[in-house]
Tab-separated table of C-alpha atoms in Angstrom:
chain	number	residue	atom	x	y	z
D	15	MET	CA	139.847	-97.409	-17.360
D	16	SER	CA	142.370	-96.931	-14.113
D	17	ASP	CA	145.251	-94.786	-14.075
D	18	ASN	CA	146.425	-96.919	-10.940
D	19	ASP	CA	145.324	-100.454	-11.884
D	20	GLU	CA	149.198	-101.286	-11.894
D	21	HIS	CA	148.664	-101.170	-8.585
D	22	ILE	CA	145.761	-101.851	-7.165
D	23	SER	CA	145.918	-104.138	-3.568
D	24	TYR	CA	142.499	-105.905	-2.393
D	25	ASP	CA	140.779	-106.175	1.607
D	26	ILE	CA	138.913	-108.954	1.955
D	27	ILE	CA	136.112	-107.572	5.014
D	28	ASP	CA	135.659	-109.762	7.963
D	29	ASP	CA	132.654	-112.170	8.348
D	30	HIS	CA	131.175	-109.974	10.792
D	31	ALA	CA	132.016	-106.417	9.290
D	32	GLU	CA	129.742	-104.563	7.619
D	33	ASP	CA	128.936	-101.815	4.582
D	34	GLU	CA	128.001	-98.963	4.755
D	35	GLU	CA	124.158	-99.711	4.676
D	36	GLY	CA	124.443	-101.747	8.068
D	37	GLU	CA	124.222	-105.247	5.934
D	38	ILE	CA	126.350	-108.037	7.488
D	39	LYS	CA	128.542	-109.311	4.816
D	40	GLU	CA	130.218	-112.556	4.375
D	41	ASN	CA	134.371	-113.069	4.309
D	42	VAL	CA	134.254	-112.895	-0.150
D	43	PHE	CA	135.622	-116.443	-0.655
D	44	HIS	CA	133.215	-118.328	1.242
D	45	GLU	CA	131.137	-117.373	-1.800
D	46	THR	CA	133.558	-116.872	-4.423
D	47	SER	CA	134.653	-120.707	-3.595
D	48	LYS	CA	130.923	-121.633	-4.879
D	49	SER	CA	130.304	-118.151	-7.612
D	50	ILE	CA	133.326	-117.947	-9.786
D	51	PRO	CA	132.909	-119.566	-13.255
D	52	ASN	CA	135.927	-119.513	-15.026
D	53	LEU	CA	134.522	-118.183	-18.186
D	54	PRO	CA	130.832	-116.786	-19.349
D	55	LYS	CA	128.521	-119.924	-20.001
D	56	ALA	CA	125.758	-118.686	-21.878
D	57	GLN	CA	124.270	-122.715	-22.841
D	58	PRO	CA	120.683	-122.861	-20.761
D	59	ALA	CA	121.478	-126.538	-19.705
D	60	ASN	CA	124.333	-124.966	-17.662
D	61	ILE	CA	122.093	-122.696	-15.605
D	62	GLN	CA	120.250	-124.783	-13.606
D	63	SER	CA	122.752	-126.443	-11.770
D	64	ASN	CA	124.459	-123.143	-11.516
D	65	VAL	CA	121.178	-121.740	-10.134
D	66	ASN	CA	121.001	-125.207	-7.344
D	67	ASN	CA	125.278	-125.246	-7.092
D	68	TYR	CA	124.991	-121.633	-6.004
D	69	THR	CA	122.076	-121.239	-3.610
D	70	PHE	CA	120.573	-119.595	-6.105
D	71	ASP	CA	117.575	-119.968	-6.084
D	72	ASP	CA	116.360	-119.511	-2.650
D	73	LYS	CA	118.012	-116.314	-2.971
D	74	ILE	CA	115.895	-115.308	-5.907
D	75	LYS	CA	112.763	-116.437	-4.934
D	76	GLU	CA	113.349	-114.834	-1.870
D	77	TYR	CA	114.490	-111.886	-3.358
D	78	LEU	CA	111.375	-111.632	-5.735
D	79	ALA	CA	108.775	-112.061	-2.799
D	80	ALA	CA	109.850	-108.574	-1.051
D	81	ASN	CA	110.727	-107.013	-3.921
D	82	ARG	CA	108.905	-106.267	-7.257
D	83	VAL	CA	111.088	-106.565	-10.055
D	84	LYS	CA	110.739	-105.695	-14.083
D	85	LEU	CA	114.129	-105.170	-15.593
D	86	ALA	CA	115.197	-103.271	-19.188
D	87	ILE	CA	117.606	-104.528	-21.377
D	88	LEU	CA	118.808	-101.991	-23.221
D	89	THR	CA	121.692	-102.339	-26.196
D	90	PRO	CA	122.594	-99.064	-28.636
D	91	CYS	CA	123.893	-101.442	-31.291
D	92	TYR	CA	124.668	-98.743	-34.158
D	93	GLY	CA	124.276	-100.869	-37.690
D	94	SER	CA	122.067	-102.730	-36.153
D	95	LEU	CA	124.300	-105.266	-35.452
D	96	CYS	CA	124.717	-107.480	-32.391
D	97	PHE	CA	127.640	-109.976	-32.155
D	98	VAL	CA	125.981	-114.194	-31.732
D	99	ASN	CA	127.181	-114.396	-28.093
D	100	TYR	CA	125.400	-111.420	-26.923
D	101	VAL	CA	121.813	-113.143	-29.113
D	102	GLN	CA	122.945	-116.305	-27.006
D	103	CYS	CA	123.043	-115.165	-24.155
D	104	LEU	CA	119.958	-112.785	-24.422
D	105	MET	CA	118.053	-115.632	-24.856
D	106	ALA	CA	119.170	-117.333	-21.943
D	107	THR	CA	119.034	-114.336	-19.652
D	108	ASN	CA	115.338	-114.023	-21.215
D	109	ASP	CA	114.391	-117.472	-20.227
D	110	LEU	CA	115.596	-117.512	-16.991
D	111	CYS	CA	113.759	-113.961	-15.637
D	112	HIS	CA	110.889	-116.580	-17.133
D	113	LYS	CA	111.102	-119.094	-15.334
D	114	TYR	CA	111.313	-116.932	-11.738
D	115	GLY	CA	108.162	-114.722	-13.162
D	116	ILE	CA	110.689	-111.580	-13.793
D	117	GLU	CA	109.042	-109.454	-16.896
D	118	VAL	CA	111.488	-108.179	-18.963
D	119	VAL	CA	111.206	-105.354	-21.441
D	120	ILE	CA	114.546	-105.122	-24.244
D	121	GLU	CA	114.939	-102.628	-26.553
D	122	PHE	CA	117.844	-101.300	-29.188
D	123	CYS	CA	119.004	-97.978	-30.519
D	124	ARG	CA	119.387	-99.141	-33.725
D	125	ASN	CA	121.589	-97.186	-36.183
D	126	ASP	CA	122.564	-93.798	-34.367
D	127	SER	CA	126.157	-93.078	-34.469
D	128	LEU	CA	125.915	-90.902	-31.491
D	129	VAL	CA	126.155	-93.825	-28.177
D	130	SER	CA	125.440	-90.391	-25.271
D	131	ARG	CA	122.026	-89.621	-27.212
D	132	ALA	CA	121.218	-93.987	-27.837
D	133	ARG	CA	121.517	-94.277	-24.724
D	134	ASN	CA	119.440	-91.485	-22.809
D	135	ASN	CA	116.631	-91.899	-25.965
D	136	LEU	CA	117.084	-95.816	-24.440
D	137	VAL	CA	116.268	-94.623	-20.481
D	138	ALA	CA	113.457	-92.454	-21.678
D	139	LYS	CA	111.560	-95.277	-23.010
D	140	ALA	CA	112.677	-97.928	-20.347
D	141	MET	CA	111.327	-94.897	-17.706
D	142	ASN	CA	108.284	-94.260	-19.632
D	143	ASP	CA	107.223	-97.701	-18.336
D	144	PRO	CA	105.910	-97.346	-14.325
D	145	ASN	CA	106.392	-100.645	-13.878
D	146	VAL	CA	110.287	-100.828	-14.656
D	147	THR	CA	112.214	-101.031	-11.249
D	148	HIS	CA	115.590	-102.321	-12.737
D	149	VAL	CA	117.185	-100.359	-16.117
D	150	LEU	CA	120.485	-103.158	-17.536
D	151	PHE	CA	122.104	-101.592	-20.166
D	152	ILE	CA	124.589	-104.613	-22.244
D	153	ASP	CA	126.112	-103.462	-25.497
D	154	ALA	CA	125.744	-105.314	-28.028
D	155	ASP	CA	129.616	-107.100	-28.354
D	156	ILE	CA	129.602	-108.491	-24.437
D	157	THR	CA	128.907	-111.994	-23.447
D	158	TRP	CA	128.316	-113.004	-19.697
D	159	SER	CA	126.009	-115.656	-17.940
D	160	PRO	CA	122.475	-115.311	-16.928
D	161	ILE	CA	123.316	-115.911	-13.526
D	162	ASP	CA	125.410	-112.446	-14.047
D	163	VAL	CA	121.941	-110.031	-14.663
D	164	PHE	CA	120.733	-112.190	-10.533
D	165	LYS	CA	123.751	-111.392	-9.011
D	166	LEU	CA	123.142	-107.192	-10.047
D	167	ILE	CA	119.935	-107.434	-8.969
D	168	LEU	CA	119.812	-109.162	-5.483
D	169	SER	CA	122.862	-107.119	-4.620
D	170	ASP	CA	120.098	-105.000	-3.779
D	171	LYS	CA	122.594	-101.814	-4.985
D	172	SER	CA	121.186	-98.830	-6.325
D	173	LEU	CA	123.788	-98.269	-9.624
D	174	VAL	CA	126.220	-101.919	-9.872
D	175	GLY	CA	127.668	-103.790	-12.078
D	176	GLY	CA	130.669	-106.211	-13.698
D	177	VAL	CA	133.780	-105.607	-15.317
D	178	TYR	CA	134.749	-106.555	-18.539
D	179	PRO	CA	137.872	-106.426	-20.492
D	180	LEU	CA	139.380	-104.229	-22.889
D	181	LYS	CA	139.455	-105.137	-26.421
D	182	SER	CA	143.247	-105.096	-26.879
D	183	TYR	CA	146.561	-106.951	-25.236
D	184	PHE	CA	148.637	-105.164	-23.153
D	185	TRP	CA	151.928	-106.858	-24.099
D	186	ASP	CA	153.977	-104.240	-21.855
D	187	LYS	CA	152.675	-105.622	-18.981
D	188	ILE	CA	155.331	-108.786	-19.265
D	189	ILE	CA	158.131	-106.978	-19.361
D	190	ASN	CA	160.201	-107.380	-16.733
D	191	ASP	CA	161.631	-105.657	-14.196
D	192	GLU	CA	163.899	-105.155	-11.043
D	193	LYS	CA	161.220	-105.686	-8.914
D	194	ASN	CA	159.744	-108.789	-10.740
D	195	PRO	CA	161.593	-110.496	-12.922
D	196	ASN	CA	160.149	-113.208	-13.983
D	197	VAL	CA	156.043	-111.692	-14.318
D	198	VAL	CA	154.621	-114.656	-16.278
D	199	GLN	CA	155.652	-116.785	-13.645
D	200	SER	CA	154.252	-114.326	-11.223
D	201	TRP	CA	151.107	-114.725	-12.162
D	202	ILE	CA	151.392	-118.048	-12.273
D	203	ASP	CA	151.966	-118.043	-8.747
D	204	ARG	CA	149.259	-116.295	-7.565
D	205	LYS	CA	146.896	-118.581	-8.940
D	206	ASN	CA	147.581	-121.520	-7.863
D	207	ASN	CA	148.849	-119.514	-4.242
D	208	SER	CA	144.868	-118.543	-4.590
D	209	GLN	CA	141.176	-120.376	-4.597
D	210	PHE	CA	141.597	-120.652	-8.261
D	211	LYS	CA	144.214	-123.091	-8.304
D	212	ASP	CA	142.363	-125.744	-9.747
D	213	ARG	CA	139.710	-123.780	-11.460
D	214	ILE	CA	141.459	-121.765	-14.542
D	215	SER	CA	144.719	-122.923	-16.140
D	216	ASP	CA	147.974	-121.044	-16.489
D	217	ARG	CA	147.173	-119.738	-19.974
D	218	GLU	CA	143.844	-118.355	-18.780
D	219	MET	CA	145.364	-116.569	-16.002
D	220	ILE	CA	148.224	-115.290	-18.349
D	221	GLN	CA	145.001	-114.632	-20.730
D	222	TYR	CA	143.326	-112.202	-18.067
D	223	ASN	CA	146.282	-111.025	-16.388
D	224	LEU	CA	147.632	-109.189	-20.155
D	225	LEU	CA	144.106	-107.131	-20.481
D	226	LYS	CA	143.125	-104.297	-18.775
D	227	TYR	CA	139.769	-103.979	-17.413
D	228	ASN	CA	137.712	-100.925	-17.801
D	229	ILE	CA	137.188	-99.214	-13.909
D	230	ASN	CA	138.495	-96.419	-12.330
D	231	TYR	CA	139.312	-96.460	-8.462
D	232	ILE	CA	138.213	-94.755	-5.739
D	233	GLY	CA	141.902	-95.411	-4.699
D	234	THR	CA	144.990	-98.073	-4.557
D	235	GLN	CA	142.758	-100.409	-2.172
D	236	LEU	CA	139.426	-102.382	-3.634
D	237	ALA	CA	137.334	-103.436	-0.281
D	238	ILE	CA	135.639	-106.540	-0.987
D	239	GLN	CA	132.202	-107.964	0.691
D	240	LYS	CA	130.352	-110.578	-0.652
D	241	ASN	CA	131.852	-110.820	-3.741
D	242	LEU	CA	130.920	-106.238	-3.737
D	243	ALA	CA	133.311	-103.358	-3.737
D	244	ARG	CA	132.236	-99.627	-4.602
D	245	VAL	CA	134.416	-98.144	-7.526
D	246	LYS	CA	134.282	-94.314	-8.961
D	247	HIS	CA	133.359	-95.285	-12.142
D	248	LEU	CA	131.918	-98.608	-13.802
D	249	ALA	CA	131.436	-98.936	-17.474
D	250	THR	CA	127.857	-98.971	-19.300
D	251	GLY	CA	128.286	-102.384	-21.573
D	252	PHE	CA	127.507	-104.030	-18.478
D	253	MET	CA	125.524	-101.850	-15.827
D	254	MET	CA	122.174	-101.777	-13.782
D	255	PHE	CA	120.568	-99.159	-11.659
D	256	LYS	CA	117.069	-98.729	-10.445
D	257	ARG	CA	114.903	-96.505	-11.082
D	258	LYS	CA	115.666	-94.072	-8.278
D	259	VAL	CA	118.817	-93.555	-9.467
D	260	ILE	CA	116.883	-91.821	-13.177
D	261	GLU	CA	113.996	-90.344	-11.186
D	262	GLN	CA	116.338	-88.701	-8.656
D	263	MET	CA	119.390	-87.801	-11.041
D	264	SER	CA	116.590	-86.077	-13.419
D	265	ARG	CA	115.525	-83.842	-10.884
D	266	ALA	CA	119.258	-83.309	-9.841
D	267	PHE	CA	120.075	-82.079	-13.236
D	268	PRO	CA	117.186	-80.643	-14.613
D	269	SER	CA	119.390	-78.879	-17.233
D	270	THR	CA	119.818	-81.479	-18.612
D	271	LYS	CA	116.589	-82.028	-20.429
D	272	TYR	CA	115.684	-82.239	-23.726
D	273	VAL	CA	113.131	-83.542	-26.286
D	274	ASP	CA	114.443	-85.822	-28.561
D	275	ASP	CA	114.441	-84.758	-32.409
D	276	VAL	CA	115.541	-87.925	-34.316
D	277	GLY	CA	112.459	-89.712	-34.144
D	278	PHE	CA	113.240	-92.528	-31.889
D	279	LEU	CA	110.756	-91.124	-28.897
D	280	SER	CA	107.717	-90.428	-29.448
D	281	GLY	CA	104.176	-89.526	-26.803
D	282	THR	CA	104.795	-89.139	-22.864
D	283	GLU	CA	108.165	-90.741	-24.059
D	284	ASN	CA	110.409	-87.228	-24.274
D	285	ASP	CA	109.270	-86.825	-20.694
D	286	HIS	CA	111.485	-88.288	-19.282
D	287	ALA	CA	114.192	-86.908	-22.083
D	288	TYR	CA	117.549	-86.450	-20.084
D	289	ALA	CA	121.643	-86.532	-20.926
D	290	LEU	CA	122.140	-88.010	-18.203
D	291	PHE	CA	124.620	-89.877	-19.772
D	292	ASP	CA	126.894	-87.721	-21.942
D	293	CYS	CA	130.265	-86.489	-22.553
D	294	GLY	CA	131.317	-83.290	-20.994
D	295	VAL	CA	134.404	-81.620	-19.052
D	296	GLU	CA	133.786	-82.273	-15.069
D	297	ASP	CA	136.542	-80.465	-12.749
D	298	GLY	CA	139.019	-80.609	-15.124
D	299	HIS	CA	138.547	-84.039	-16.657
D	300	TYR	CA	136.504	-85.202	-20.561
D	301	TYR	CA	134.469	-87.314	-18.802
D	302	SER	CA	132.742	-89.932	-21.343
D	303	GLU	CA	129.026	-90.363	-20.819
D	304	ASP	CA	129.705	-93.452	-18.802
D	305	TRP	CA	132.347	-92.170	-16.730
D	306	LEU	CA	130.182	-88.414	-16.669
D	307	PHE	CA	126.873	-90.497	-15.263
D	308	CYS	CA	128.266	-92.009	-12.957
D	309	HIS	CA	130.449	-88.790	-11.921
D	310	ARG	CA	126.863	-86.988	-11.526
D	311	TRP	CA	125.563	-89.637	-8.950
D	312	SER	CA	127.830	-89.440	-6.947
D	313	LYS	CA	128.170	-86.116	-6.343
D	314	MET	CA	124.414	-86.634	-5.650
D	315	GLY	CA	126.142	-88.919	-2.461
D	316	GLY	CA	125.421	-92.298	-4.427
D	317	SER	CA	128.125	-94.658	-4.310
D	318	ILE	CA	128.309	-96.998	-7.599
D	319	TRP	CA	129.434	-100.979	-6.668
D	320	ILE	CA	130.863	-103.941	-8.989
D	321	ASP	CA	130.454	-107.938	-8.549
D	322	VAL	CA	134.397	-108.888	-9.080
D	323	SER	CA	132.455	-112.328	-8.971
D	324	ILE	CA	131.366	-111.687	-13.082
D	325	SER	CA	133.062	-112.573	-15.392
D	326	LEU	CA	132.881	-110.990	-19.070
D	327	MET	CA	133.765	-111.404	-22.586
D	328	HIS	CA	134.207	-108.135	-24.853
D	329	THR	CA	134.647	-109.153	-28.425
D	330	GLY	CA	136.084	-106.850	-31.329
D	331	ASN	CA	138.755	-108.078	-33.484
D	332	GLU	CA	138.447	-112.030	-31.152
D	333	ASP	CA	137.157	-112.764	-28.644
D	334	PHE	CA	138.379	-110.978	-25.342
D	335	ARG	CA	137.818	-113.551	-22.394
D	336	GLY	CA	137.689	-111.549	-18.985
D	337	CYS	CA	138.427	-112.758	-15.267
D	338	TYR	CA	138.556	-109.602	-13.036
D	339	LEU	CA	139.235	-111.045	-9.893
D	340	ALA	CA	141.641	-113.037	-11.457
D	341	SER	CA	143.600	-110.123	-12.896
D	342	ILE	CA	143.634	-108.578	-9.198
D	343	MET	CA	144.389	-111.827	-6.915
């Protein structure tokens, strides 16, 4: 989680601004007025109406006509446990991918208490299939909309994901101070002065702002272009990367090569076993496996992106329903 999450501000890029890859982007409000769901929805009955409303149907078909996509969805699930919401979302996502002719492979790593090894072994399995083009980590306690997966694919970014909340409410956020004598009312006022006014309730806005989100920023401003923003670190709970990311990182960090000794990989799968997701100290910081993965990719000149329109739920002792964009408005 970012150390400066209380102080982040955001910039909306002009309609004709160009991103670093030279693509013309729209103002985020043009897109988000259509594409921000109130909460993650996994019911198949809602999917087709959402696709039509967001004109995703044409966008998806156009993208798939120009790009081959085979998606590997990877989930570490210690104790062989997945939450019901996760299972429902996974089935709905598989159905929607099938509708558009996207082949999906799903891999689980059960009973490995070392999550970094589980992630690396899962990636090795996916990379052993030469037809896999996109890899998506989804943790077993995440709830999402199948549309969110297509948003990540259509972004065409090498490393991109959604932002989900930590599994705790941070009640110190509602402590008033001289600069803000009524914190809760200020959240509601922000909501009422934004495109969220008629989309989420006051109660939901308070809930979204009592949460903190698993992300680390580059600076104190977040430049949003067509729902996408560049960040420093992104958690792996809902992270997609293209095949070329692993190929390039494996060449850049050959010392991370290993041979699986827990019996998860077999045969040529071991050829792709690299500990790119690992805990370690870099530049004086003790990084978790997802932070270190992002750090390594950044050192290679790569960029990390989030789609701010994606709303995810993180399940612990209760369902922590997040809406990242509402929390920074």
